[in-house]
Amino acid sequence: MHPAELFDAVARLVNNLTGDAQTWLFVTLVQPLLWHLHLMDMDDLAYDNLLWVVAGALQVALVYLVLRPLEWLAPLERWENRRGIGPDVFYTLVNRLGLVPLLFFLTLQPVFDHLLAWMHLHGWDNLNLDALWPRMQLHPLLGFVIYLVVLDFAGYWYHRLQHQIGWWWELHAVHHSQRKLSLWADDRNHFVDDALQAAFFAALALFIGVPPGQFIGLALLGGALQSLQHANVRIGFGRIGERLLVSPRFHRLHHAVGFGHELGHGNRSRLYGCNFGVLLPWWDQLFGSADFDTAPRATGVREQMPAPEGRGEDYGRGVWAQQWLGLRRMARRIAAALPRRPATATARG
Ligand SMILES: [Zn+2]
Ligand SMILES: [Zn+2]
């Protein structure tokens, strides 16, 4: 079968399956509930959002069925127990079952519509890739790949900024503070960071004209690959494969304490770390931040290590502690960067 035909067939199958489940859930559960709560004017929004729930549930189930046995059969790190992973499961379900997209649409969609209308009024139109090259509509697979590459390129620079901008790093550090990387670790993020990311990528996708169905497809594929990247498995993609697609080995090195992601340590200080690629390691190779050779190391944030290596800082065990401490670190960082009042001003009189 031709790859394009296979892509079409898979897309149709997933579409039908999720569409049926979406309708069934809506009619049997959501609609009566909305009726009961006198929220019938939200039914369009609820119906649309159910697609994320259904597709997300399917994806999480598939990812778990494939990766959990692999973590059991070929683990890279041996742990005494899986304690500390629970919060990551919570983060994954909240993100992938659509709660974050729902919050985004409820809060930011109106802002977004205004912005687009304003841009249109001032002659700034969407850079619609479809319009630039109409043949793309005839080749959904090609369009899908092009959108993936464009979004991934933006993702690489987005991720580098998360490490270079002090207050932003304090939020992203929630992701890096997990010392047991598992198939659940990808969605462990600060919720403020999640909201920023959802807004940025949804805006970019709208701007370049990604069709909504393909946007969901990209999110599902991207999420599954990122679960694999964080899994505790001894899997490499081979010499060539490692350079084409981000592997668990490649991403784990990005999480390495004092090596993959921290400023001012080791020989990589100039680059603020290595292996920032989201799905494609191409940008790391192009911009000199790739490392394919260093052996796997312990993961985490230097500050959380006991002295003398770190400062024994607590990044929180539960979800709310992690969120609160992240906000506090961010505030501290911003306060430290503010210009101080000259000492003479207070010494007057
Ligand atoms: Zn990661
Ligand atoms: Zn990072």
mmCIF file of C-alpha atoms and ligand atoms in Angstrom:
data_model
loop_
_atom_site.group_PDB
_atom_site.id
_atom_site.type_symbol
_atom_site.label_atom_id
_atom_site.label_comp_id
_atom_site.label_asym_id
_atom_site.label_seq_id
_atom_site.Cartn_x
_atom_site.Cartn_y
_atom_site.Cartn_z
ATOM 1 C CA MET A 1 0.000 0.000 0.000
ATOM 2 C CA HIS A 2 1.214 3.491 -0.840
ATOM 3 C CA PRO A 3 2.168 5.517 2.292
ATOM 4 C CA ALA A 4 -0.380 8.223 1.393
ATOM 5 C CA GLU A 5 -3.183 5.623 1.109
ATOM 6 C CA LEU A 6 -2.159 4.063 4.408
ATOM 7 C CA PHE A 7 -2.174 7.521 6.046
ATOM 8 C CA ASP A 8 -5.658 8.171 4.673
ATOM 9 C CA ALA A 9 -6.938 4.789 5.823
ATOM 10 C CA VAL A 10 -5.524 5.199 9.358
ATOM 11 C CA ALA A 11 -6.831 8.771 9.603
ATOM 12 C CA ARG A 12 -10.307 7.613 8.490
ATOM 13 C CA LEU A 13 -10.337 4.696 10.912
ATOM 14 C CA VAL A 14 -9.259 6.824 13.884
ATOM 15 C CA ASN A 15 -11.745 9.469 12.833
ATOM 16 C CA ASN A 16 -14.644 7.012 12.702
ATOM 17 C CA LEU A 17 -13.760 5.305 15.962
ATOM 18 C CA THR A 18 -13.286 8.508 17.921
ATOM 19 C CA GLY A 19 -16.286 10.143 16.240
ATOM 20 C CA ASP A 20 -18.585 7.280 17.307
ATOM 21 C CA ALA A 21 -17.277 7.299 20.866
ATOM 22 C CA GLN A 22 -17.558 11.083 20.985
ATOM 23 C CA THR A 23 -21.211 11.013 19.909
ATOM 24 C CA TRP A 24 -22.087 8.167 22.263
ATOM 25 C CA LEU A 25 -20.478 9.865 25.268
ATOM 26 C CA PHE A 26 -22.115 13.143 24.406
ATOM 27 C CA VAL A 27 -25.612 11.750 24.068
ATOM 28 C CA THR A 28 -25.515 9.407 27.065
ATOM 29 C CA LEU A 29 -23.522 11.441 29.535
ATOM 30 C CA VAL A 30 -22.626 15.009 28.695
ATOM 31 C CA GLN A 31 -25.864 16.283 27.194
ATOM 32 C CA PRO A 32 -28.071 15.107 30.099
ATOM 33 C CA LEU A 33 -25.553 16.604 32.519
ATOM 34 C CA LEU A 34 -25.536 19.982 30.753
ATOM 35 C CA TRP A 35 -29.336 19.893 30.658
ATOM 36 C CA HIS A 36 -29.440 19.181 34.355
ATOM 37 C CA LEU A 37 -27.054 22.054 35.134
ATOM 38 C CA HIS A 38 -28.872 24.496 32.798
ATOM 39 C CA LEU A 39 -25.732 24.836 30.684
ATOM 40 C CA MET A 40 -27.217 23.901 27.314
ATOM 41 C CA ASP A 41 -25.592 26.880 25.582
ATOM 42 C CA MET A 42 -22.249 25.170 26.159
ATOM 43 C CA ASP A 43 -23.146 22.050 24.221
ATOM 44 C CA ASP A 44 -21.144 22.900 21.068
ATOM 45 C CA LEU A 45 -18.037 23.572 23.083
ATOM 46 C CA ALA A 46 -18.563 20.437 25.156
ATOM 47 C CA TYR A 47 -19.063 18.311 22.042
ATOM 48 C CA ASP A 48 -15.892 19.628 20.375
ATOM 49 C CA ASN A 49 -13.865 19.137 23.503
ATOM 50 C CA LEU A 50 -15.040 15.549 23.915
ATOM 51 C CA LEU A 51 -12.974 14.671 20.871
ATOM 52 C CA TRP A 52 -9.826 15.533 22.841
ATOM 53 C CA VAL A 53 -11.041 13.397 25.729
ATOM 54 C CA VAL A 54 -11.804 10.363 23.567
ATOM 55 C CA ALA A 55 -8.718 10.598 21.361
ATOM 56 C CA GLY A 56 -6.549 11.350 24.406
ATOM 57 C CA ALA A 57 -7.883 8.354 26.335
ATOM 58 C CA LEU A 58 -7.212 6.108 23.348
ATOM 59 C CA GLN A 59 -3.686 7.445 23.032
ATOM 60 C CA VAL A 60 -2.840 7.105 26.739
ATOM 61 C CA ALA A 61 -4.170 3.520 26.765
ATOM 62 C CA LEU A 62 -2.103 2.582 23.693
ATOM 63 C CA VAL A 63 1.032 4.250 25.030
ATOM 64 C CA TYR A 64 0.659 2.461 28.359
ATOM 65 C CA LEU A 65 0.045 -0.943 26.760
ATOM 66 C CA VAL A 66 3.179 -0.644 24.636
ATOM 67 C CA LEU A 67 5.602 1.138 26.954
ATOM 68 C CA ARG A 68 4.842 -0.310 30.380
ATOM 69 C CA PRO A 69 5.873 -3.870 29.402
ATOM 70 C CA LEU A 70 9.028 -2.447 27.805
ATOM 71 C CA GLU A 71 9.889 -0.586 31.033
ATOM 72 C CA TRP A 72 9.459 -3.856 32.853
ATOM 73 C CA LEU A 73 11.430 -5.993 30.374
ATOM 74 C CA ALA A 74 14.309 -3.654 29.540
ATOM 75 C CA PRO A 75 14.642 -0.882 32.136
ATOM 76 C CA LEU A 76 17.579 1.494 31.887
ATOM 77 C CA GLU A 77 17.560 2.443 35.575
ATOM 78 C CA ARG A 78 16.598 -0.013 38.303
ATOM 79 C CA TRP A 79 14.437 1.545 41.015
ATOM 80 C CA GLU A 80 13.439 0.091 44.346
ATOM 81 C CA ASN A 81 9.891 1.248 43.716
ATOM 82 C CA ARG A 82 7.897 3.587 41.504
ATOM 83 C CA ARG A 83 7.114 6.041 44.296
ATOM 84 C CA GLY A 84 7.035 9.648 43.103
ATOM 85 C CA ILE A 85 5.564 8.763 39.710
ATOM 86 C CA GLY A 86 1.944 9.180 40.847
ATOM 87 C CA PRO A 87 1.850 12.960 40.266
ATOM 88 C CA ASP A 88 3.143 12.398 36.709
ATOM 89 C CA VAL A 89 0.169 10.123 36.009
ATOM 90 C CA PHE A 90 -2.112 12.933 37.182
ATOM 91 C CA TYR A 91 -0.355 15.478 34.945
ATOM 92 C CA THR A 92 -0.661 13.130 31.960
ATOM 93 C CA LEU A 93 -4.387 12.511 32.415
ATOM 94 C CA VAL A 94 -5.163 16.200 32.962
ATOM 95 C CA ASN A 95 -3.223 17.197 29.853
ATOM 96 C CA ARG A 96 -4.030 14.449 27.426
ATOM 97 C CA LEU A 97 -7.685 14.054 28.317
ATOM 98 C CA GLY A 98 -8.308 17.592 27.275
ATOM 99 C CA LEU A 99 -8.572 19.619 30.449
ATOM 100 C CA VAL A 100 -5.764 21.952 29.453
ATOM 101 C CA PRO A 101 -7.123 22.506 25.935
ATOM 102 C CA LEU A 102 -10.564 23.118 27.462
ATOM 103 C CA LEU A 103 -9.233 25.744 29.854
ATOM 104 C CA PHE A 104 -7.353 27.282 26.980
ATOM 105 C CA PHE A 105 -10.394 27.524 24.751
ATOM 106 C CA LEU A 106 -12.591 28.859 27.531
ATOM 107 C CA THR A 107 -10.187 31.563 28.599
ATOM 108 C CA LEU A 108 -8.053 32.468 25.639
ATOM 109 C CA GLN A 109 -10.146 31.736 22.575
ATOM 110 C CA PRO A 110 -12.066 35.059 22.754
ATOM 111 C CA VAL A 111 -8.789 36.987 23.189
ATOM 112 C CA PHE A 112 -7.432 35.106 20.276
ATOM 113 C CA ASP A 113 -10.390 35.830 18.003
ATOM 114 C CA HIS A 114 -10.031 39.536 18.773
ATOM 115 C CA LEU A 115 -6.352 39.418 17.963
ATOM 116 C CA LEU A 116 -6.975 37.693 14.616
ATOM 117 C CA ALA A 117 -9.694 40.213 13.739
ATOM 118 C CA TRP A 118 -7.353 43.064 14.655
ATOM 119 C CA MET A 119 -4.566 41.593 12.528
ATOM 120 C CA HIS A 120 -6.947 41.178 9.615
ATOM 121 C CA LEU A 121 -8.093 44.781 9.941
ATOM 122 C CA HIS A 122 -4.506 45.997 9.762
ATOM 123 C CA GLY A 123 -3.766 43.947 6.682
ATOM 124 C CA TRP A 124 -1.779 41.235 8.493
ATOM 125 C CA ASP A 125 -3.241 38.047 7.167
ATOM 126 C CA ASN A 126 -2.574 34.513 8.220
ATOM 127 C CA LEU A 127 0.372 32.910 6.588
ATOM 128 C CA ASN A 128 -1.718 30.062 5.268
ATOM 129 C CA LEU A 129 0.626 27.396 3.918
ATOM 130 C CA ASP A 130 -2.324 25.851 2.063
ATOM 131 C CA ALA A 131 -2.881 29.104 0.212
ATOM 132 C CA LEU A 132 0.824 29.500 -0.552
ATOM 133 C CA TRP A 133 0.875 26.114 -2.141
ATOM 134 C CA PRO A 134 -2.637 24.861 -3.000
ATOM 135 C CA ARG A 135 -1.461 21.381 -4.007
ATOM 136 C CA MET A 136 -0.890 20.658 -0.329
ATOM 137 C CA GLN A 137 -4.619 20.104 0.123
ATOM 138 C CA LEU A 138 -4.399 17.250 -2.364
ATOM 139 C CA HIS A 139 -1.699 15.544 -0.323
ATOM 140 C CA PRO A 140 -2.783 15.389 3.337
ATOM 141 C CA LEU A 141 0.212 13.272 4.327
ATOM 142 C CA LEU A 142 2.644 15.788 2.843
ATOM 143 C CA GLY A 143 0.782 18.636 4.543
ATOM 144 C CA PHE A 144 0.899 16.754 7.843
ATOM 145 C CA VAL A 145 4.667 16.274 7.557
ATOM 146 C CA ILE A 146 5.263 19.924 6.613
ATOM 147 C CA TYR A 147 3.201 21.186 9.548
ATOM 148 C CA LEU A 148 5.009 18.794 11.854
ATOM 149 C CA VAL A 149 8.413 20.076 10.737
ATOM 150 C CA VAL A 150 7.394 23.748 11.040
ATOM 151 C CA LEU A 151 5.880 23.286 14.521
ATOM 152 C CA ASP A 152 8.866 21.210 15.620
ATOM 153 C CA PHE A 153 11.298 23.909 14.502
ATOM 154 C CA ALA A 154 9.372 26.436 16.603
ATOM 155 C CA GLY A 155 9.327 23.892 19.454
ATOM 156 C CA TYR A 156 13.115 23.647 19.443
ATOM 157 C CA TRP A 157 13.590 27.413 19.940
ATOM 158 C CA TYR A 158 10.702 27.587 22.390
ATOM 159 C CA HIS A 159 12.398 24.922 24.504
ATOM 160 C CA ARG A 160 15.779 26.671 24.355
ATOM 161 C CA LEU A 161 14.175 29.872 25.621
ATOM 162 C CA GLN A 162 12.593 27.933 28.489
ATOM 163 C CA HIS A 163 16.138 27.183 29.587
ATOM 164 C CA GLN A 164 17.717 30.558 28.894
ATOM 165 C CA ILE A 165 15.184 32.925 30.443
ATOM 166 C CA GLY A 166 15.613 32.756 34.237
ATOM 167 C CA TRP A 167 11.993 32.983 35.426
ATOM 168 C CA TRP A 168 10.845 30.649 32.666
ATOM 169 C CA TRP A 169 13.420 28.063 33.631
ATOM 170 C CA GLU A 170 12.031 28.036 37.197
ATOM 171 C CA LEU A 171 8.698 26.879 35.736
ATOM 172 C CA HIS A 172 10.270 24.405 33.290
ATOM 173 C CA ALA A 173 12.321 23.039 36.222
ATOM 174 C CA VAL A 174 9.122 21.277 37.372
ATOM 175 C CA HIS A 175 9.568 19.062 34.293
ATOM 176 C CA HIS A 176 13.257 18.513 35.014
ATOM 177 C CA SER A 177 12.898 17.841 38.744
ATOM 178 C CA GLN A 178 11.639 14.265 38.205
ATOM 179 C CA ARG A 179 14.550 11.974 39.001
ATOM 180 C CA LYS A 180 12.691 8.845 37.899
ATOM 181 C CA LEU A 181 11.952 9.427 34.229
ATOM 182 C CA SER A 182 9.158 7.119 33.105
ATOM 183 C CA LEU A 183 6.556 6.909 30.360
ATOM 184 C CA TRP A 184 4.460 9.349 32.433
ATOM 185 C CA ALA A 185 7.048 12.106 32.833
ATOM 186 C CA ASP A 186 6.382 14.121 29.674
ATOM 187 C CA ASP A 187 3.384 16.072 30.980
ATOM 188 C CA ARG A 188 4.886 16.947 34.345
ATOM 189 C CA ASN A 189 4.965 20.703 33.820
ATOM 190 C CA HIS A 190 3.975 23.867 35.579
ATOM 191 C CA PHE A 191 0.364 24.726 34.661
ATOM 192 C CA VAL A 192 1.392 28.293 33.775
ATOM 193 C CA ASP A 193 3.955 26.811 31.415
ATOM 194 C CA ASP A 194 1.252 24.498 29.973
ATOM 195 C CA ALA A 195 -1.034 27.459 29.327
ATOM 196 C CA LEU A 196 1.762 29.446 27.648
ATOM 197 C CA GLN A 197 2.663 26.485 25.497
ATOM 198 C CA ALA A 198 -0.925 25.690 24.509
ATOM 199 C CA ALA A 199 -1.491 29.341 23.568
ATOM 200 C CA PHE A 200 1.722 29.619 21.574
ATOM 201 C CA PHE A 201 1.313 26.439 19.545
ATOM 202 C CA ALA A 202 -2.406 26.886 18.945
ATOM 203 C CA ALA A 203 -1.668 30.436 17.733
ATOM 204 C CA LEU A 204 1.120 29.258 15.473
ATOM 205 C CA ALA A 205 -1.017 26.405 14.108
ATOM 206 C CA LEU A 206 -3.837 28.834 13.323
ATOM 207 C CA PHE A 207 -1.401 31.265 11.748
ATOM 208 C CA ILE A 208 0.083 28.715 9.345
ATOM 209 C CA GLY A 209 -3.349 27.211 8.679
ATOM 210 C CA VAL A 210 -3.123 23.694 10.171
ATOM 211 C CA PRO A 211 -6.577 22.093 9.702
ATOM 212 C CA PRO A 212 -8.148 21.275 13.123
ATOM 213 C CA GLY A 213 -8.260 17.513 12.422
ATOM 214 C CA GLN A 214 -4.566 17.490 11.608
ATOM 215 C CA PHE A 215 -3.799 19.574 14.694
ATOM 216 C CA ILE A 216 -5.323 16.883 16.891
ATOM 217 C CA GLY A 217 -3.420 14.246 14.911
ATOM 218 C CA LEU A 218 -0.148 16.118 15.431
ATOM 219 C CA ALA A 219 -0.833 16.473 19.151
ATOM 220 C CA LEU A 220 -1.587 12.740 19.481
ATOM 221 C CA LEU A 221 1.477 11.616 17.541
ATOM 222 C CA GLY A 222 3.713 14.139 19.302
ATOM 223 C CA GLY A 223 2.417 13.085 22.721
ATOM 224 C CA ALA A 224 2.977 9.379 22.034
ATOM 225 C CA LEU A 225 6.545 9.992 20.842
ATOM 226 C CA GLN A 226 7.279 12.173 23.860
ATOM 227 C CA SER A 227 6.007 9.458 26.203
ATOM 228 C CA LEU A 228 8.466 7.094 24.535
ATOM 229 C CA GLN A 229 11.310 9.634 24.942
ATOM 230 C CA HIS A 230 10.802 9.730 28.711
ATOM 231 C CA ALA A 231 10.251 5.992 29.213
ATOM 232 C CA ASN A 232 12.727 4.144 31.412
ATOM 233 C CA VAL A 233 13.852 1.814 28.623
ATOM 234 C CA ARG A 234 17.143 0.694 27.166
ATOM 235 C CA ILE A 235 16.227 1.576 23.608
ATOM 236 C CA GLY A 236 18.365 3.290 21.014
ATOM 237 C CA PHE A 237 17.317 3.973 17.422
ATOM 238 C CA GLY A 238 20.707 3.064 15.892
ATOM 239 C CA ARG A 239 23.312 5.394 14.402
ATOM 240 C CA ILE A 240 21.071 6.809 11.701
ATOM 241 C CA GLY A 241 17.740 6.547 13.500
ATOM 242 C CA GLU A 242 19.077 8.570 16.450
ATOM 243 C CA ARG A 243 19.783 11.418 14.064
ATOM 244 C CA LEU A 244 16.328 11.329 12.488
ATOM 245 C CA LEU A 245 13.984 11.055 15.471
ATOM 246 C CA VAL A 246 14.461 11.995 19.140
ATOM 247 C CA SER A 247 15.063 8.741 21.041
ATOM 248 C CA PRO A 248 14.723 7.976 24.770
ATOM 249 C CA ARG A 249 18.513 8.012 24.962
ATOM 250 C CA PHE A 250 18.788 11.431 23.296
ATOM 251 C CA HIS A 251 16.139 13.083 25.462
ATOM 252 C CA ARG A 252 17.350 11.457 28.693
ATOM 253 C CA LEU A 253 20.676 13.197 28.210
ATOM 254 C CA HIS A 254 18.817 16.514 28.076
ATOM 255 C CA HIS A 255 17.542 15.675 31.591
ATOM 256 C CA ALA A 256 21.034 14.765 32.907
ATOM 257 C CA VAL A 257 21.944 16.608 36.119
ATOM 258 C CA GLY A 258 24.411 19.421 35.525
ATOM 259 C CA PHE A 259 24.925 18.433 31.919
ATOM 260 C CA GLY A 260 21.920 18.470 29.655
ATOM 261 C CA HIS A 261 20.020 21.522 30.776
ATOM 262 C CA GLU A 262 21.796 23.770 33.227
ATOM 263 C CA LEU A 263 23.575 27.010 32.683
ATOM 264 C CA GLY A 264 27.209 27.485 33.478
ATOM 265 C CA HIS A 265 28.275 23.907 34.148
ATOM 266 C CA GLY A 266 30.755 21.746 32.278
ATOM 267 C CA ASN A 267 31.894 22.179 28.745
ATOM 268 C CA ARG A 268 28.413 22.896 27.453
ATOM 269 C CA SER A 269 27.913 26.146 29.335
ATOM 270 C CA ARG A 270 28.055 28.110 26.099
ATOM 271 C CA LEU A 271 25.026 26.233 24.807
ATOM 272 C CA TYR A 272 23.042 26.113 28.053
ATOM 273 C CA GLY A 273 22.855 22.339 27.689
ATOM 274 C CA CYS A 274 22.136 19.922 24.862
ATOM 275 C CA ASN A 275 19.445 17.944 23.023
ATOM 276 C CA PHE A 276 16.573 20.431 23.078
ATOM 277 C CA GLY A 277 14.760 18.878 20.080
ATOM 278 C CA VAL A 278 11.096 18.019 20.613
ATOM 279 C CA LEU A 279 10.512 15.296 18.010
ATOM 280 C CA LEU A 280 13.299 15.861 15.485
ATOM 281 C CA PRO A 281 16.956 16.078 16.529
ATOM 282 C CA TRP A 282 17.669 17.916 13.251
ATOM 283 C CA TRP A 283 17.708 21.400 14.812
ATOM 284 C CA ASP A 284 20.165 20.342 17.501
ATOM 285 C CA GLN A 285 22.473 19.063 14.772
ATOM 286 C CA LEU A 286 22.006 22.213 12.722
ATOM 287 C CA PHE A 287 22.571 24.658 15.582
ATOM 288 C CA GLY A 288 25.318 22.751 17.391
ATOM 289 C CA SER A 289 23.476 21.559 20.498
ATOM 290 C CA ALA A 290 23.306 17.812 19.746
ATOM 291 C CA ASP A 291 25.092 15.182 21.821
ATOM 292 C CA PHE A 292 24.794 11.587 20.616
ATOM 293 C CA ASP A 293 27.858 10.210 22.398
ATOM 294 C CA THR A 294 27.709 10.820 26.135
ATOM 295 C CA ALA A 295 26.547 7.795 28.135
ATOM 296 C CA PRO A 296 23.260 8.052 30.097
ATOM 297 C CA ARG A 297 23.553 9.783 33.475
ATOM 298 C CA ALA A 298 21.367 10.427 36.494
ATOM 299 C CA THR A 299 18.504 12.831 35.791
ATOM 300 C CA GLY A 300 17.232 15.796 37.792
ATOM 301 C CA VAL A 301 18.085 19.379 38.694
ATOM 302 C CA ARG A 302 21.425 20.215 40.306
ATOM 303 C CA GLU A 303 19.850 22.385 43.045
ATOM 304 C CA GLN A 304 17.834 19.454 44.381
ATOM 305 C CA MET A 305 20.929 17.292 44.931
ATOM 306 C CA PRO A 306 22.325 17.159 48.455
ATOM 307 C CA ALA A 307 25.354 19.384 49.203
ATOM 308 C CA PRO A 308 28.071 19.748 48.101
ATOM 309 C CA GLU A 309 26.778 18.947 44.575
ATOM 310 C CA GLY A 310 23.584 20.942 45.041
ATOM 311 C CA ARG A 311 21.689 22.786 47.757
ATOM 312 C CA GLY A 312 19.147 20.124 48.675
ATOM 313 C CA GLU A 313 16.312 22.347 47.452
ATOM 314 C CA ASP A 314 12.823 20.867 47.638
ATOM 315 C CA TYR A 315 10.923 20.825 44.340
ATOM 316 C CA GLY A 316 7.832 19.282 45.904
ATOM 317 C CA ARG A 317 6.539 15.724 46.086
ATOM 318 C CA GLY A 318 2.887 16.236 45.252
ATOM 319 C CA VAL A 319 1.314 18.155 42.397
ATOM 320 C CA TRP A 320 0.287 21.207 44.432
ATOM 321 C CA ALA A 321 3.634 21.502 46.184
ATOM 322 C CA GLN A 322 5.381 21.329 42.805
ATOM 323 C CA GLN A 323 3.103 24.032 41.410
ATOM 324 C CA TRP A 324 3.403 26.322 44.421
ATOM 325 C CA LEU A 325 7.187 25.981 44.729
ATOM 326 C CA GLY A 326 7.519 26.675 41.002
ATOM 327 C CA LEU A 327 5.608 29.952 41.384
ATOM 328 C CA ARG A 328 7.729 30.876 44.382
ATOM 329 C CA ARG A 329 11.002 30.222 42.542
ATOM 330 C CA MET A 330 9.709 32.266 39.617
ATOM 331 C CA ALA A 331 8.796 35.190 41.892
ATOM 332 C CA ARG A 332 12.203 35.007 43.572
ATOM 333 C CA ARG A 333 13.927 35.054 40.216
ATOM 334 C CA ILE A 334 11.936 38.057 39.008
ATOM 335 C CA ALA A 335 12.501 39.930 42.286
ATOM 336 C CA ALA A 336 16.242 39.276 42.057
ATOM 337 C CA ALA A 337 16.328 40.679 38.519
ATOM 338 C CA LEU A 338 14.519 43.929 39.406
ATOM 339 C CA PRO A 339 16.768 46.978 39.721
ATOM 340 C CA ARG A 340 17.480 47.764 43.366
ATOM 341 C CA ARG A 341 16.840 51.208 44.777
ATOM 342 C CA PRO A 342 20.079 53.071 45.339
ATOM 343 C CA ALA A 343 21.209 52.820 48.989
ATOM 344 C CA THR A 344 21.429 56.620 49.334
ATOM 345 C CA ALA A 345 17.654 56.942 48.896
ATOM 346 C CA THR A 346 17.013 55.081 52.150
ATOM 347 C CA ALA A 347 19.963 56.597 54.026
ATOM 348 C CA ARG A 348 18.577 60.134 53.755
ATOM 349 C CA GLY A 349 17.919 62.304 56.802
HETATM 350 ZN ZN ZN B 1 11.634 15.875 29.100
HETATM 351 ZN ZN ZN B 2 14.128 21.095 29.028
#
